[in-house]
């Protein structure tokens, strides 16, 4: 899972850890647009045989195949 520093100002909540994502925290973004702490997302995908977004249940692997520009 590729990560980046969160630059937003809205401080969303990580749906896995239920903690606010502060500016400059390392995050990962799913192809469907949801933002998580990078470590939360990495652990989520490691524990599942099918890679899907925990929030929208969109299959991340299939989305990456169909929309290569959205790869993370």
PDB file of N, CA, C and O in Angstrom:
ATOM      1  N   UNK A   1       0.853  -1.174   0.000  1.00  0.00           N
ATOM      2  CA  UNK A   1       0.000   0.000   0.000  1.00  0.00           C
ATOM      3  C   UNK A   1       0.894   1.230   0.000  1.00  0.00           C
ATOM      4  O   UNK A   1       1.757   1.378   0.856  1.00  0.00           O
ATOM      5  N   UNK A   2       0.678   2.084  -0.980  1.00  0.00           N
ATOM      6  CA  UNK A   2       1.465   3.308  -1.079  1.00  0.00           C
ATOM      7  C   UNK A   2       0.861   4.372  -0.172  1.00  0.00           C
ATOM      8  O   UNK A   2      -0.345   4.579  -0.142  1.00  0.00           O
ATOM      9  N   UNK A   3       1.708   5.049   0.574  1.00  0.00           N
ATOM     10  CA  UNK A   3       1.231   6.062   1.497  1.00  0.00           C
ATOM     11  C   UNK A   3       1.708   7.455   1.123  1.00  0.00           C
ATOM     12  O   UNK A   3       2.619   7.617   0.320  1.00  0.00           O
ATOM     13  N   UNK A   4       1.075   8.454   1.718  1.00  0.00           N
ATOM     14  CA  UNK A   4       1.456   9.846   1.524  1.00  0.00           C
ATOM     15  C   UNK A   4       1.031  10.625   2.760  1.00  0.00           C
ATOM     16  O   UNK A   4       0.200  10.166   3.538  1.00  0.00           O
ATOM     17  N   UNK A   5       1.613  11.793   2.948  1.00  0.00           N
ATOM     18  CA  UNK A   5       1.247  12.631   4.088  1.00  0.00           C
ATOM     19  C   UNK A   5      -0.081  13.323   3.801  1.00  0.00           C
ATOM     20  O   UNK A   5      -0.280  13.897   2.733  1.00  0.00           O
ATOM     21  N   UNK A   6      -0.977  13.278   4.767  1.00  0.00           N
ATOM     22  CA  UNK A   6      -2.283  13.904   4.617  1.00  0.00           C
ATOM     23  C   UNK A   6      -2.131  15.412   4.678  1.00  0.00           C
ATOM     24  O   UNK A   6      -1.575  15.955   5.630  1.00  0.00           O
ATOM     25  N   UNK A   7      -2.619  16.100   3.668  1.00  0.00           N
ATOM     26  CA  UNK A   7      -2.488  17.556   3.581  1.00  0.00           C
ATOM     27  C   UNK A   7      -3.816  18.281   3.785  1.00  0.00           C
ATOM     28  O   UNK A   7      -3.866  19.497   3.736  1.00  0.00           O
ATOM     29  N   UNK A   8      -4.890  17.541   3.981  1.00  0.00           N
ATOM     30  CA  UNK A   8      -6.196  18.173   4.137  1.00  0.00           C
ATOM     31  C   UNK A   8      -6.342  18.904   5.464  1.00  0.00           C
ATOM     32  O   UNK A   8      -5.517  18.778   6.368  1.00  0.00           O
ATOM     33  N   UNK A   9      -7.413  19.662   5.575  1.00  0.00           N
ATOM     34  CA  UNK A   9      -7.677  20.409   6.801  1.00  0.00           C
ATOM     35  C   UNK A   9      -8.961  19.953   7.489  1.00  0.00           C
ATOM     36  O   UNK A   9      -9.306  20.472   8.548  1.00  0.00           O
ATOM     37  N   UNK A  10      -9.661  18.984   6.906  1.00  0.00           N
ATOM     38  CA  UNK A  10     -10.944  18.566   7.460  1.00  0.00           C
ATOM     39  C   UNK A  10     -10.823  17.503   8.555  1.00  0.00           C
ATOM     40  O   UNK A  10     -11.772  17.233   9.265  1.00  0.00           O
ATOM     41  N   UNK A  11      -9.639  16.902   8.749  1.00  0.00           N
ATOM     42  CA  UNK A  11      -9.385  15.901   9.784  1.00  0.00           C
ATOM     43  C   UNK A  11     -10.439  14.786   9.820  1.00  0.00           C
ATOM     44  O   UNK A  11     -11.184  14.652  10.781  1.00  0.00           O
ATOM     45  N   UNK A  12     -10.479  13.955   8.769  1.00  0.00           N
ATOM     46  CA  UNK A  12     -11.445  12.852   8.752  1.00  0.00           C
ATOM     47  C   UNK A  12     -11.086  11.790   9.791  1.00  0.00           C
ATOM     48  O   UNK A  12      -9.991  11.790  10.348  1.00  0.00           O
ATOM     49  N   UNK A  13     -12.004  10.886  10.042  1.00  0.00           N
ATOM     50  CA  UNK A  13     -11.773   9.788  10.977  1.00  0.00           C
ATOM     51  C   UNK A  13     -11.430   8.527  10.198  1.00  0.00           C
ATOM     52  O   UNK A  13     -12.101   8.197   9.227  1.00  0.00           O
ATOM     53  N   UNK A  14     -10.393   7.818  10.636  1.00  0.00           N
ATOM     54  CA  UNK A  14     -10.028   6.544  10.030  1.00  0.00           C
ATOM     55  C   UNK A  14     -11.114   5.526  10.387  1.00  0.00           C
ATOM     56  O   UNK A  14     -11.353   5.270  11.570  1.00  0.00           O
ATOM     57  N   UNK A  15     -11.808   4.946   9.398  1.00  0.00           N
ATOM     58  CA  UNK A  15     -12.892   4.003   9.687  1.00  0.00           C
ATOM     59  C   UNK A  15     -12.431   2.685  10.307  1.00  0.00           C
ATOM     60  O   UNK A  15     -13.247   1.938  10.819  1.00  0.00           O
ATOM     61  N   UNK A  16     -11.140   2.396  10.266  1.00  0.00           N
ATOM     62  CA  UNK A  16     -10.638   1.158  10.866  1.00  0.00           C
ATOM     63  C   UNK A  16     -10.251   1.394  12.321  1.00  0.00           C
ATOM     64  O   UNK A  16     -10.630   0.643  13.216  1.00  0.00           O
ATOM     65  N   UNK A  17      -9.499   2.441  12.590  1.00  0.00           N
ATOM     66  CA  UNK A  17      -8.969   2.719  13.922  1.00  0.00           C
ATOM     67  C   UNK A  17      -9.869   3.658  14.721  1.00  0.00           C
ATOM     68  O   UNK A  17      -9.727   3.808  15.924  1.00  0.00           O
ATOM     69  N   UNK A  18     -10.807   4.344  14.063  1.00  0.00           N
ATOM     70  CA  UNK A  18     -11.724   5.298  14.688  1.00  0.00           C
ATOM     71  C   UNK A  18     -10.981   6.437  15.381  1.00  0.00           C
ATOM     72  O   UNK A  18     -11.325   6.858  16.474  1.00  0.00           O
ATOM     73  N   UNK A  19      -9.937   6.907  14.708  1.00  0.00           N
ATOM     74  CA  UNK A  19      -9.142   8.021  15.230  1.00  0.00           C
ATOM     75  C   UNK A  19      -9.061   9.095  14.149  1.00  0.00           C
ATOM     76  O   UNK A  19      -8.994   8.790  12.970  1.00  0.00           O
ATOM     77  N   UNK A  20      -9.040  10.348  14.560  1.00  0.00           N
ATOM     78  CA  UNK A  20      -8.932  11.458  13.621  1.00  0.00           C
ATOM     79  C   UNK A  20      -7.597  11.410  12.891  1.00  0.00           C
ATOM     80  O   UNK A  20      -6.561  11.145  13.501  1.00  0.00           O
ATOM     81  N   UNK A  21      -7.634  11.659  11.603  1.00  0.00           N
ATOM     82  CA  UNK A  21      -6.416  11.724  10.796  1.00  0.00           C
ATOM     83  C   UNK A  21      -5.990  13.186  10.737  1.00  0.00           C
ATOM     84  O   UNK A  21      -6.649  14.018  10.129  1.00  0.00           O
ATOM     85  N   UNK A  22      -4.894  13.483  11.389  1.00  0.00           N
ATOM     86  CA  UNK A  22      -4.395  14.853  11.459  1.00  0.00           C
ATOM     87  C   UNK A  22      -3.494  15.164  10.260  1.00  0.00           C
ATOM     88  O   UNK A  22      -2.988  14.266   9.591  1.00  0.00           O
ATOM     89  N   UNK A  23      -3.297  16.440  10.017  1.00  0.00           N
ATOM     90  CA  UNK A  23      -2.425  16.881   8.940  1.00  0.00           C
ATOM     91  C   UNK A  23      -1.024  16.308   9.144  1.00  0.00           C
ATOM     92  O   UNK A  23      -0.538  16.206  10.264  1.00  0.00           O
ATOM     93  N   UNK A  24      -0.386  15.919   8.035  1.00  0.00           N
ATOM     94  CA  UNK A  24       0.962  15.333   7.977  1.00  0.00           C
ATOM     95  C   UNK A  24       1.052  13.899   8.477  1.00  0.00           C
ATOM     96  O   UNK A  24       2.133  13.352   8.558  1.00  0.00           O
ATOM     97  N   UNK A  25      -0.064  13.264   8.821  1.00  0.00           N
ATOM     98  CA  UNK A  25      -0.046  11.846   9.175  1.00  0.00           C
ATOM     99  C   UNK A  25       0.092  11.029   7.896  1.00  0.00           C
ATOM    100  O   UNK A  25      -0.409  11.417   6.840  1.00  0.00           O
ATOM    101  N   UNK A  26       0.735   9.874   7.991  1.00  0.00           N
ATOM    102  CA  UNK A  26       0.900   8.996   6.844  1.00  0.00           C
ATOM    103  C   UNK A  26      -0.403   8.248   6.608  1.00  0.00           C
ATOM    104  O   UNK A  26      -0.918   7.568   7.507  1.00  0.00           O
ATOM    105  N   UNK A  27      -0.964   8.406   5.414  1.00  0.00           N
ATOM    106  CA  UNK A  27      -2.253   7.805   5.079  1.00  0.00           C
ATOM    107  C   UNK A  27      -2.160   7.025   3.769  1.00  0.00           C
ATOM    108  O   UNK A  27      -1.191   7.141   3.022  1.00  0.00           O
ATOM    109  N   UNK A  28      -3.193   6.242   3.518  1.00  0.00           N
ATOM    110  CA  UNK A  28      -3.369   5.539   2.247  1.00  0.00           C
ATOM    111  C   UNK A  28      -4.784   5.827   1.767  1.00  0.00           C
ATOM    112  O   UNK A  28      -5.696   6.015   2.580  1.00  0.00           O
ATOM    113  N   UNK A  29      -4.950   5.873   0.462  1.00  0.00           N
ATOM    114  CA  UNK A  29      -6.256   6.178  -0.114  1.00  0.00           C
ATOM    115  C   UNK A  29      -6.658   5.038  -1.043  1.00  0.00           C
ATOM    116  O   UNK A  29      -5.874   4.594  -1.876  1.00  0.00           O
ATOM    117  N   UNK A  30      -7.883   4.555  -0.888  1.00  0.00           N
ATOM    118  CA  UNK A  30      -8.383   3.490  -1.747  1.00  0.00           C
ATOM    119  C   UNK A  30      -8.812   4.076  -3.086  1.00  0.00           C
ATOM    120  O   UNK A  30      -9.066   5.288  -3.193  1.00  0.00           O
ATOM    121  N   UNK A  31      -8.930   3.255  -4.125  1.00  0.00           N
ATOM    122  CA  UNK A  31      -9.392   3.750  -5.425  1.00  0.00           C
ATOM    123  C   UNK A  31     -10.781   4.375  -5.358  1.00  0.00           C
ATOM    124  O   UNK A  31     -11.107   5.235  -6.156  1.00  0.00           O
ATOM    125  N   UNK A  32     -11.575   3.976  -4.354  1.00  0.00           N
ATOM    126  CA  UNK A  32     -12.915   4.552  -4.218  1.00  0.00           C
ATOM    127  C   UNK A  32     -12.894   5.871  -3.452  1.00  0.00           C
ATOM    128  O   UNK A  32     -13.939   6.484  -3.242  1.00  0.00           O
ATOM    129  N   UNK A  33     -11.692   6.309  -3.013  1.00  0.00           N
ATOM    130  CA  UNK A  33     -11.562   7.636  -2.423  1.00  0.00           C
ATOM    131  C   UNK A  33     -11.536   7.716  -0.911  1.00  0.00           C
ATOM    132  O   UNK A  33     -11.440   8.802  -0.363  1.00  0.00           O
ATOM    133  N   UNK A  34     -11.621   6.589  -0.205  1.00  0.00           N
ATOM    134  CA  UNK A  34     -11.598   6.626   1.251  1.00  0.00           C
ATOM    135  C   UNK A  34     -10.166   6.717   1.761  1.00  0.00           C
ATOM    136  O   UNK A  34      -9.261   6.112   1.200  1.00  0.00           O
ATOM    137  N   UNK A  35      -9.967   7.470   2.845  1.00  0.00           N
ATOM    138  CA  UNK A  35      -8.639   7.705   3.404  1.00  0.00           C
ATOM    139  C   UNK A  35      -8.533   6.996   4.752  1.00  0.00           C
ATOM    140  O   UNK A  35      -9.447   7.081   5.577  1.00  0.00           O
ATOM    141  N   UNK A  36      -7.411   6.301   4.957  1.00  0.00           N
ATOM    142  CA  UNK A  36      -7.141   5.560   6.188  1.00  0.00           C
ATOM    143  C   UNK A  36      -5.710   5.830   6.623  1.00  0.00           C
ATOM    144  O   UNK A  36      -4.876   6.210   5.812  1.00  0.00           O
ATOM    145  N   UNK A  37      -5.398   5.561   7.893  1.00  0.00           N
ATOM    146  CA  UNK A  37      -4.000   5.534   8.297  1.00  0.00           C
ATOM    147  C   UNK A  37      -3.323   4.454   7.456  1.00  0.00           C
ATOM    148  O   UNK A  37      -3.903   3.390   7.217  1.00  0.00           O
ATOM    149  N   UNK A  38      -2.120   4.692   7.004  1.00  0.00           N
ATOM    150  CA  UNK A  38      -1.430   3.725   6.149  1.00  0.00           C
ATOM    151  C   UNK A  38      -1.270   2.383   6.850  1.00  0.00           C
ATOM    152  O   UNK A  38      -1.495   1.330   6.250  1.00  0.00           O
ATOM    153  N   UNK A  39      -0.898   2.390   8.117  1.00  0.00           N
ATOM    154  CA  UNK A  39      -0.719   1.120   8.827  1.00  0.00           C
ATOM    155  C   UNK A  39      -2.040   0.365   8.965  1.00  0.00           C
ATOM    156  O   UNK A  39      -2.060  -0.856   8.873  1.00  0.00           O
ATOM    157  N   UNK A  40      -3.134   1.074   9.159  1.00  0.00           N
ATOM    158  CA  UNK A  40      -4.449   0.427   9.233  1.00  0.00           C
ATOM    159  C   UNK A  40      -4.781  -0.256   7.909  1.00  0.00           C
ATOM    160  O   UNK A  40      -5.217  -1.411   7.880  1.00  0.00           O
ATOM    161  N   UNK A  41      -4.569   0.466   6.800  1.00  0.00           N
ATOM    162  CA  UNK A  41      -4.886  -0.080   5.487  1.00  0.00           C
ATOM    163  C   UNK A  41      -3.986  -1.263   5.151  1.00  0.00           C
ATOM    164  O   UNK A  41      -4.450  -2.290   4.643  1.00  0.00           O
ATOM    165  N   UNK A  42      -2.697  -1.161   5.449  1.00  0.00           N
ATOM    166  CA  UNK A  42      -1.766  -2.256   5.182  1.00  0.00           C
ATOM    167  C   UNK A  42      -2.183  -3.504   5.954  1.00  0.00           C
ATOM    168  O   UNK A  42      -2.252  -4.604   5.385  1.00  0.00           O
ATOM    169  N   UNK A  43      -2.477  -3.348   7.225  1.00  0.00           N
ATOM    170  CA  UNK A  43      -2.902  -4.495   8.036  1.00  0.00           C
ATOM    171  C   UNK A  43      -4.234  -5.062   7.565  1.00  0.00           C
ATOM    172  O   UNK A  43      -4.438  -6.273   7.582  1.00  0.00           O
ATOM    173  N   UNK A  44      -5.146  -4.201   7.155  1.00  0.00           N
ATOM    174  CA  UNK A  44      -6.452  -4.653   6.652  1.00  0.00           C
ATOM    175  C   UNK A  44      -6.255  -5.564   5.439  1.00  0.00           C
ATOM    176  O   UNK A  44      -6.816  -6.645   5.377  1.00  0.00           O
ATOM    177  N   UNK A  45      -5.443  -5.131   4.477  1.00  0.00           N
ATOM    178  CA  UNK A  45      -5.228  -5.928   3.277  1.00  0.00           C
ATOM    179  C   UNK A  45      -4.445  -7.205   3.570  1.00  0.00           C
ATOM    180  O   UNK A  45      -4.666  -8.226   2.934  1.00  0.00           O
ATOM    181  N   UNK A  46      -3.531  -7.180   4.508  1.00  0.00           N
ATOM    182  CA  UNK A  46      -2.765  -8.387   4.864  1.00  0.00           C
ATOM    183  C   UNK A  46      -3.650  -9.467   5.456  1.00  0.00           C
ATOM    184  O   UNK A  46      -3.369 -10.648   5.318  1.00  0.00           O
ATOM    185  N   UNK A  47      -4.706  -9.079   6.118  1.00  0.00           N
ATOM    186  CA  UNK A  47      -5.579 -10.043   6.805  1.00  0.00           C
ATOM    187  C   UNK A  47      -6.724 -10.551   5.943  1.00  0.00           C
ATOM    188  O   UNK A  47      -7.500 -11.381   6.403  1.00  0.00           O
ATOM    189  N   UNK A  48      -6.838 -10.095   4.740  1.00  0.00           N
ATOM    190  CA  UNK A  48      -7.956 -10.490   3.886  1.00  0.00           C
ATOM    191  C   UNK A  48      -7.459 -11.151   2.611  1.00  0.00           C
ATOM    192  O   UNK A  48      -6.476 -10.737   2.030  1.00  0.00           O
ATOM    193  N   UNK A  49      -8.197 -12.177   2.177  1.00  0.00           N
ATOM    194  CA  UNK A  49      -7.816 -12.843   0.932  1.00  0.00           C
ATOM    195  C   UNK A  49      -8.320 -12.054  -0.275  1.00  0.00           C
ATOM    196  O   UNK A  49      -7.764 -12.146  -1.356  1.00  0.00           O
ATOM    197  N   UNK A  50      -9.383 -11.275  -0.081  1.00  0.00           N
ATOM    198  CA  UNK A  50      -9.907 -10.410  -1.140  1.00  0.00           C
ATOM    199  C   UNK A  50      -9.688  -8.974  -0.690  1.00  0.00           C
ATOM    200  O   UNK A  50     -10.103  -8.587   0.399  1.00  0.00           O
ATOM    201  N   UNK A  51      -9.015  -8.198  -1.539  1.00  0.00           N
ATOM    202  CA  UNK A  51      -8.713  -6.819  -1.170  1.00  0.00           C
ATOM    203  C   UNK A  51      -9.891  -5.909  -1.500  1.00  0.00           C
ATOM    204  O   UNK A  51     -10.132  -5.599  -2.653  1.00  0.00           O
ATOM    205  N   UNK A  52     -10.650  -5.519  -0.484  1.00  0.00           N
ATOM    206  CA  UNK A  52     -11.755  -4.596  -0.695  1.00  0.00           C
ATOM    207  C   UNK A  52     -11.694  -3.468   0.312  1.00  0.00           C
ATOM    208  O   UNK A  52     -11.118  -3.606   1.375  1.00  0.00           O
ATOM    209  N   UNK A  53     -12.294  -2.360  -0.074  1.00  0.00           N
ATOM    210  CA  UNK A  53     -12.333  -1.203   0.812  1.00  0.00           C
ATOM    211  C   UNK A  53     -13.188  -1.520   2.028  1.00  0.00           C
ATOM    212  O   UNK A  53     -14.316  -1.980   1.886  1.00  0.00           O
ATOM    213  N   UNK A  54     -12.685  -1.287   3.242  1.00  0.00           N
ATOM    214  CA  UNK A  54     -13.477  -1.560   4.441  1.00  0.00           C
ATOM    215  C   UNK A  54     -14.739  -0.721   4.529  1.00  0.00           C
ATOM    216  O   UNK A  54     -15.686  -1.098   5.191  1.00  0.00           O
ATOM    217  N   UNK A  55     -14.773   0.421   3.868  1.00  0.00           N
ATOM    218  CA  UNK A  55     -15.925   1.310   3.954  1.00  0.00           C
ATOM    219  C   UNK A  55     -16.975   0.996   2.893  1.00  0.00           C
ATOM    220  O   UNK A  55     -18.140   0.812   3.200  1.00  0.00           O
ATOM    221  N   UNK A  56     -16.566   0.938   1.631  1.00  0.00           N
ATOM    222  CA  UNK A  56     -17.544   0.779   0.557  1.00  0.00           C
ATOM    223  C   UNK A  56     -17.615  -0.632  -0.002  1.00  0.00           C
ATOM    224  O   UNK A  56     -18.448  -0.917  -0.844  1.00  0.00           O
ATOM    225  N   UNK A  57     -16.713  -1.520   0.431  1.00  0.00           N
ATOM    226  CA  UNK A  57     -16.649  -2.910  -0.022  1.00  0.00           C
ATOM    227  C   UNK A  57     -16.325  -3.028  -1.509  1.00  0.00           C
ATOM    228  O   UNK A  57     -16.612  -4.015  -2.140  1.00  0.00           O
ATOM    229  N   UNK A  58     -15.725  -1.987  -2.091  1.00  0.00           N
ATOM    230  CA  UNK A  58     -15.284  -2.030  -3.482  1.00  0.00           C
ATOM    231  C   UNK A  58     -14.017  -2.863  -3.540  1.00  0.00           C
ATOM    232  O   UNK A  58     -13.114  -2.687  -2.733  1.00  0.00           O
ATOM    233  N   UNK A  59     -13.952  -3.776  -4.487  1.00  0.00           N
ATOM    234  CA  UNK A  59     -12.787  -4.635  -4.637  1.00  0.00           C
ATOM    235  C   UNK A  59     -11.628  -3.812  -5.182  1.00  0.00           C
ATOM    236  O   UNK A  59     -11.624  -3.400  -6.331  1.00  0.00           O
ATOM    237  N   UNK A  60     -10.630  -3.556  -4.357  1.00  0.00           N
ATOM    238  CA  UNK A  60      -9.499  -2.701  -4.725  1.00  0.00           C
ATOM    239  C   UNK A  60      -8.679  -3.320  -5.846  1.00  0.00           C
ATOM    240  O   UNK A  60      -8.185  -2.615  -6.714  1.00  0.00           O
ATOM    241  N   UNK A  61      -8.503  -4.622  -5.847  1.00  0.00           N
ATOM    242  CA  UNK A  61      -7.709  -5.279  -6.886  1.00  0.00           C
ATOM    243  C   UNK A  61      -8.379  -5.132  -8.251  1.00  0.00           C
ATOM    244  O   UNK A  61      -7.722  -4.820  -9.246  1.00  0.00           O
ATOM    245  N   UNK A  62      -9.682  -5.327  -8.329  1.00  0.00           N
ATOM    246  CA  UNK A  62     -10.387  -5.180  -9.600  1.00  0.00           C
ATOM    247  C   UNK A  62     -10.417  -3.734 -10.052  1.00  0.00           C
ATOM    248  O   UNK A  62     -10.273  -3.437 -11.232  1.00  0.00           O
ATOM    249  N   UNK A  63     -10.588  -2.812  -9.115  1.00  0.00           N
ATOM    250  CA  UNK A  63     -10.600  -1.395  -9.463  1.00  0.00           C
ATOM    251  C   UNK A  63      -9.261  -0.994 -10.053  1.00  0.00           C
ATOM    252  O   UNK A  63      -9.197  -0.250 -11.021  1.00  0.00           O
ATOM    253  N   UNK A  64      -8.159  -1.498  -9.487  1.00  0.00           N
ATOM    254  CA  UNK A  64      -6.829  -1.184 -10.011  1.00  0.00           C
ATOM    255  C   UNK A  64      -6.639  -1.725 -11.416  1.00  0.00           C
ATOM    256  O   UNK A  64      -5.963  -1.113 -12.228  1.00  0.00           O
ATOM    257  N   UNK A  65      -7.216  -2.868 -11.713  1.00  0.00           N
ATOM    258  CA  UNK A  65      -7.101  -3.432 -13.058  1.00  0.00           C
ATOM    259  C   UNK A  65      -7.899  -2.625 -14.069  1.00  0.00           C
ATOM    260  O   UNK A  65      -7.459  -2.383 -15.179  1.00  0.00           O
ATOM    261  N   UNK A  66      -9.084  -2.203 -13.680  1.00  0.00           N
ATOM    262  CA  UNK A  66      -9.950  -1.453 -14.596  1.00  0.00           C
ATOM    263  C   UNK A  66      -9.528  -0.012 -14.755  1.00  0.00           C
ATOM    264  O   UNK A  66      -9.706   0.592 -15.798  1.00  0.00           O
ATOM    265  N   UNK A  67      -9.009   0.576 -13.690  1.00  0.00           N
ATOM    266  CA  UNK A  67      -8.665   1.994 -13.695  1.00  0.00           C
ATOM    267  C   UNK A  67      -7.232   2.180 -13.217  1.00  0.00           C
ATOM    268  O   UNK A  67      -6.982   2.596 -12.088  1.00  0.00           O
ATOM    269  N   UNK A  68      -6.237   1.886 -14.064  1.00  0.00           N
ATOM    270  CA  UNK A  68      -4.835   1.969 -13.641  1.00  0.00           C
ATOM    271  C   UNK A  68      -4.428   3.334 -13.110  1.00  0.00           C
ATOM    272  O   UNK A  68      -3.529   3.426 -12.282  1.00  0.00           O
ATOM    273  N   UNK A  69      -5.085   4.388 -13.519  1.00  0.00           N
ATOM    274  CA  UNK A  69      -4.727   5.734 -13.051  1.00  0.00           C
ATOM    275  C   UNK A  69      -5.045   5.905 -11.569  1.00  0.00           C
ATOM    276  O   UNK A  69      -4.531   6.793 -10.919  1.00  0.00           O
ATOM    277  N   UNK A  70      -5.916   5.050 -11.019  1.00  0.00           N
ATOM    278  CA  UNK A  70      -6.302   5.153  -9.622  1.00  0.00           C
ATOM    279  C   UNK A  70      -5.447   4.306  -8.693  1.00  0.00           C
ATOM    280  O   UNK A  70      -5.705   4.219  -7.520  1.00  0.00           O
ATOM    281  N   UNK A  71      -4.416   3.662  -9.231  1.00  0.00           N
ATOM    282  CA  UNK A  71      -3.566   2.808  -8.398  1.00  0.00           C
ATOM    283  C   UNK A  71      -2.965   3.609  -7.272  1.00  0.00           C
ATOM    284  O   UNK A  71      -2.605   4.760  -7.426  1.00  0.00           O
ATOM    285  N   UNK A  72      -2.830   2.964  -6.126  1.00  0.00           N
ATOM    286  CA  UNK A  72      -2.272   3.636  -4.952  1.00  0.00           C
ATOM    287  C   UNK A  72      -1.063   2.913  -4.465  1.00  0.00           C
ATOM    288  O   UNK A  72      -0.722   1.866  -4.879  1.00  0.00           O
TER     289      UNK A  72
END
